[in-house]
Rosetta silent file (secondary structure, phi, psi, omega in degrees, C-alpha in Angstrom):
SEQUENCE: QVQLVESGGGLVQAGGSLRLSCVASGAIVSVNDMGWYRQAPGKQRELVATITSGGRPNVEDSVRGRFAIFRDNIKNTVYLQMNSLKPEDTADYYCNAELMPLGSSDYYDYWGQGTQVTVSS
SCORE:     score description
SCORE:     0.000 S_00000001
   1 L     0.000  132.153 -178.234  -11.536  -15.156   -5.859 S_00000001
   2 L   -84.100  138.356  174.063   -9.718  -12.656   -3.697 S_00000001
   3 E  -148.440  154.044  174.202   -7.878   -9.798   -5.316 S_00000001
   4 E  -112.844  130.151 -178.875   -6.253   -6.512   -4.397 S_00000001
   5 E  -124.959  119.292  179.534   -6.668   -3.667   -6.832 S_00000001
   6 E   -93.925  157.113  173.535   -4.624   -0.481   -6.560 S_00000001
   7 E  -155.519  165.395  174.165   -5.389    2.883   -8.077 S_00000001
   8 L   106.644   -5.578  178.658   -4.238    6.465   -7.856 S_00000001
   9 L   -72.233  172.938  178.471   -0.768    6.331   -9.350 S_00000001
  10 E   160.712 -165.335 -179.534    0.437    8.715  -11.999 S_00000001
  11 E  -103.662  131.183 -179.091    2.840   11.466  -12.925 S_00000001
  12 E  -144.235  150.994  176.986    3.332   14.372  -10.542 S_00000001
  13 E   -78.737  155.048  176.719    5.851   17.157  -10.135 S_00000001
  14 L   -55.552  137.357 -176.782    8.229   17.242   -7.196 S_00000001
  15 L    92.635  -11.205 -178.899    6.506   18.707   -4.178 S_00000001
  16 L   -83.737 -175.638 -176.474    3.125   17.438   -5.282 S_00000001
  17 L  -131.129  152.600  171.509    0.776   14.899   -3.730 S_00000001
  18 E  -144.239  152.276  172.772   -0.911   11.662   -4.684 S_00000001
  19 E  -122.918  120.710  175.688   -3.246    9.323   -2.860 S_00000001
  20 E   -94.044  145.479  176.543   -3.073    5.629   -3.609 S_00000001
  21 E  -127.054  150.560  177.065   -5.983    3.316   -2.870 S_00000001
  22 E  -144.103  121.866 -179.915   -6.148   -0.447   -2.635 S_00000001
  23 E  -108.915  128.768  172.733   -9.348   -2.422   -2.356 S_00000001
  24 E   -94.398  123.152 -176.626   -9.440   -6.032   -1.232 S_00000001
  25 E  -132.076  164.407 -179.911  -12.388   -7.768   -2.831 S_00000001
  26 L   113.964 -162.936 -177.594  -13.818  -11.243   -3.170 S_00000001
  27 L   -83.194   90.042 -174.289  -14.785  -13.905   -0.683 S_00000001
  28 E  -116.863  132.247  176.362  -13.005  -12.559    2.390 S_00000001
  29 E   -89.198  -44.917 -174.752  -13.627  -13.543    5.973 S_00000001
  30 E  -155.476  148.152  176.847  -11.191  -11.210    7.672 S_00000001
  31 E  -119.432  127.597  179.553   -8.407   -8.745    6.854 S_00000001
  32 E   -96.820 -124.590  179.505   -5.430   -8.379    9.152 S_00000001
  33 E   -67.642  146.588  172.550   -2.480   -6.084    8.415 S_00000001
  34 E  -128.860  155.820 -177.664   -2.425   -4.084    5.196 S_00000001
  35 E  -165.703  176.849  178.510    0.462   -2.184    3.718 S_00000001
  36 E  -127.065  137.755  173.846    2.314   -0.601    0.874 S_00000001
  37 E  -124.307  164.511  174.922    5.621   -1.550   -0.691 S_00000001
  38 E  -143.472  154.050  178.922    7.496    0.009   -3.565 S_00000001
  39 E  -138.062  114.537  177.236   10.051   -1.058   -6.102 S_00000001
  40 L   -86.329  157.777  179.897   12.156    1.414   -8.027 S_00000001
  41 L   -55.403  127.655  178.037   13.848    0.400  -11.303 S_00000001
  42 L    78.196    5.227 -178.807   16.863   -1.775  -10.594 S_00000001
  43 L  -121.575  165.260  178.031   16.158   -1.955   -6.879 S_00000001
  44 L   -79.391  156.535  175.900   14.600   -4.433   -4.505 S_00000001
  45 L   -66.352  137.534 -178.345   11.070   -4.063   -3.271 S_00000001
  46 E  -130.718  151.222  178.218   10.989   -2.147    0.001 S_00000001
  47 E   -72.474  138.792  175.401    8.429   -1.564    2.708 S_00000001
  48 E  -107.670  -53.398 -177.380    6.792    1.855    2.792 S_00000001
  49 E  -164.035  151.121  173.853    4.116    1.591    5.454 S_00000001
  50 E  -133.842  163.416  177.636    1.803   -0.856    7.182 S_00000001
  51 E  -147.879  134.750 -178.631   -1.314   -0.567    9.271 S_00000001
  52 L   -78.309  170.605  178.370   -2.909   -3.071   11.608 S_00000001
  53 L   -64.586  -24.558  177.707   -6.571   -4.001   11.576 S_00000001
  54 L   -84.707   -2.239  176.090   -6.922   -1.814   14.642 S_00000001
  55 L    94.574   10.981  179.236   -5.545    1.182   12.756 S_00000001
  56 L   -83.738  119.630 -177.074   -2.051    1.375   14.182 S_00000001
  57 E   -91.801  156.059  171.078    0.290    2.669   11.462 S_00000001
  58 E  -138.165  116.888 -176.330    3.970    2.049   10.907 S_00000001
  59 E  -117.404  131.537 -177.801    5.703    4.309    8.404 S_00000001
  60 L   -64.833  150.989 -176.274    9.275    3.792    7.288 S_00000001
  61 L   -56.465  -35.648 -174.213   11.844    6.452    8.166 S_00000001
  62 L   -63.474  -22.384 -177.811   12.487    7.277    4.518 S_00000001
  63 L  -125.380    0.530 -177.885    8.971    8.656    4.061 S_00000001
  64 E   -61.657  136.818 -177.448    7.877    9.498    7.587 S_00000001
  65 L    92.635  -17.658  177.507    6.454   12.979    7.825 S_00000001
  66 L  -114.860  -34.297 -178.457    5.533   12.981    4.131 S_00000001
  67 E  -109.429  148.287  174.988    3.484    9.800    3.734 S_00000001
  68 E  -137.271  143.486  178.259    0.534    8.594    5.791 S_00000001
  69 E  -117.279  138.896  174.962   -1.317    5.292    5.728 S_00000001
  70 E  -152.558  166.880 -174.140   -4.910    4.780    6.777 S_00000001
  71 E  -144.628  160.105  174.973   -7.682    2.309    6.111 S_00000001
  72 E  -121.368  104.418 -175.122  -11.404    1.823    5.949 S_00000001
  73 L   -69.298  -26.627  178.291  -12.252   -1.575    7.399 S_00000001
  74 L   -66.380  -38.031 -177.971  -15.834   -1.437    6.164 S_00000001
  75 L   -95.256    0.109 -175.548  -14.607   -1.097    2.595 S_00000001
  76 L    50.939   45.803 -175.151  -11.516   -3.329    3.032 S_00000001
  77 E  -124.728  138.844  174.745   -9.514   -0.460    1.612 S_00000001
  78 E  -120.462  143.305 -177.660   -6.099    0.905    2.492 S_00000001
  79 E  -121.675  151.798  171.702   -4.811    4.292    1.419 S_00000001
  80 E  -128.998  109.746  176.802   -1.395    5.859    1.087 S_00000001
  81 E   -90.373  120.328 -176.425   -1.378    9.636    1.166 S_00000001
  82 E  -116.594  116.792  179.298    1.881   10.879   -0.316 S_00000001
  83 L  -116.548  164.342  178.259    2.824   14.519    0.130 S_00000001
  84 L    48.231   48.162 -175.778    5.946   16.519   -0.707 S_00000001
  85 L   -64.445  145.649 -179.360    6.871   13.920   -3.293 S_00000001
  86 L  -120.652  156.803  177.598   10.466   13.684   -4.444 S_00000001
  87 H   -55.301  -32.248  179.668   11.959   12.200   -7.625 S_00000001
  88 H   -71.389   -7.257  173.577   13.416    9.393   -5.498 S_00000001
  89 H   -82.291   -6.212  179.047    9.855    8.326   -4.638 S_00000001
  90 L   -60.762  124.913 -176.775    9.453    7.206   -8.243 S_00000001
  91 E  -177.814  170.043  165.495    8.583    3.505   -8.194 S_00000001
  92 E   -87.601  129.938 -177.708    5.911    0.912   -8.694 S_00000001
  93 E  -106.405  130.280 -175.881    3.809    0.809   -5.545 S_00000001
  94 E  -118.795  136.981  174.931    2.291   -2.471   -4.417 S_00000001
  95 E   -90.219  142.825  178.184   -0.481   -3.135   -1.962 S_00000001
  96 E  -133.674  142.883  176.982   -0.187   -6.057    0.423 S_00000001
  97 E  -147.328  139.659  170.069   -2.745   -7.573    2.762 S_00000001
  98 E   -93.045  118.053 -179.227   -2.909  -10.472    5.162 S_00000001
  99 E  -145.020  158.782 -179.693   -6.367  -11.859    4.848 S_00000001
 100 E  -104.364  111.048  178.717   -8.435  -14.934    5.498 S_00000001
 101 E   -76.785  157.439  177.747  -10.342  -16.096    2.442 S_00000001
 102 L   -57.622  132.850  179.723  -13.693  -17.793    2.731 S_00000001
 103 L    95.543   -3.807  179.717  -13.263  -21.497    3.448 S_00000001
 104 L  -119.292  157.829  174.177   -9.950  -21.085    5.236 S_00000001
 105 L  -114.623    9.816  179.950   -8.964  -20.689    8.868 S_00000001
 106 L  -117.892  158.864  173.693   -5.553  -19.206    8.061 S_00000001
 107 L   -94.988  143.548  178.246   -4.326  -15.822    6.937 S_00000001
 108 E  -131.183  153.931  176.363   -2.450  -15.534    3.653 S_00000001
 109 E   -83.679  130.965  173.837   -0.470  -12.771    1.971 S_00000001
 110 E  -123.384  150.397 -179.405   -2.016  -11.194   -1.090 S_00000001
 111 E  -127.691  146.579  171.474   -0.504   -8.637   -3.449 S_00000001
 112 L   -83.167  177.811 -176.331   -1.910   -6.158   -5.880 S_00000001
 113 L   -84.995  -10.716  178.580   -0.664   -5.752   -9.423 S_00000001
 114 L    97.266  148.711  174.466    1.090   -2.465   -8.679 S_00000001
 115 E  -135.122  137.048 -172.993    0.535    1.129   -9.642 S_00000001
 116 E   -87.556  134.034  174.587    3.220    3.362  -11.082 S_00000001
 117 E  -121.626  124.488  178.378    4.218    6.628   -9.456 S_00000001
 118 E  -123.919  124.684 -179.896    6.533    8.971  -11.321 S_00000001
 119 E  -113.305  118.048 -178.918    7.797   12.170   -9.737 S_00000001
 120 E   -92.751  148.601 -178.186    9.417   14.642  -12.089 S_00000001
 121 L   -89.377    0.000    0.000   11.997   17.182  -10.937 S_00000001
């Protein structure tokens, strides 16, 4: 069974840093794009950053210059390095991956369970 497991969330003061990790595990044939989304209380889930299997990143304007996304294809892991955190970055952060599970010839979207990030002022 394929699953995405995030880690690295927590409580940090404004201006601090956190690194989120997400590991895709299970019977996986191939992993395509991976990314991070976030959902603040009372708001819709929004895209934060994505990265292709070839390592090309796309970071949303709201966090560009503070956040970076990178991945380790050997470990099927994607990371989100968050620097200069602000209280408005407080949210649940979700990992997303397009991957091909064993026994399939198609790619499907998978989501992690989320990890909470709280930035205090």
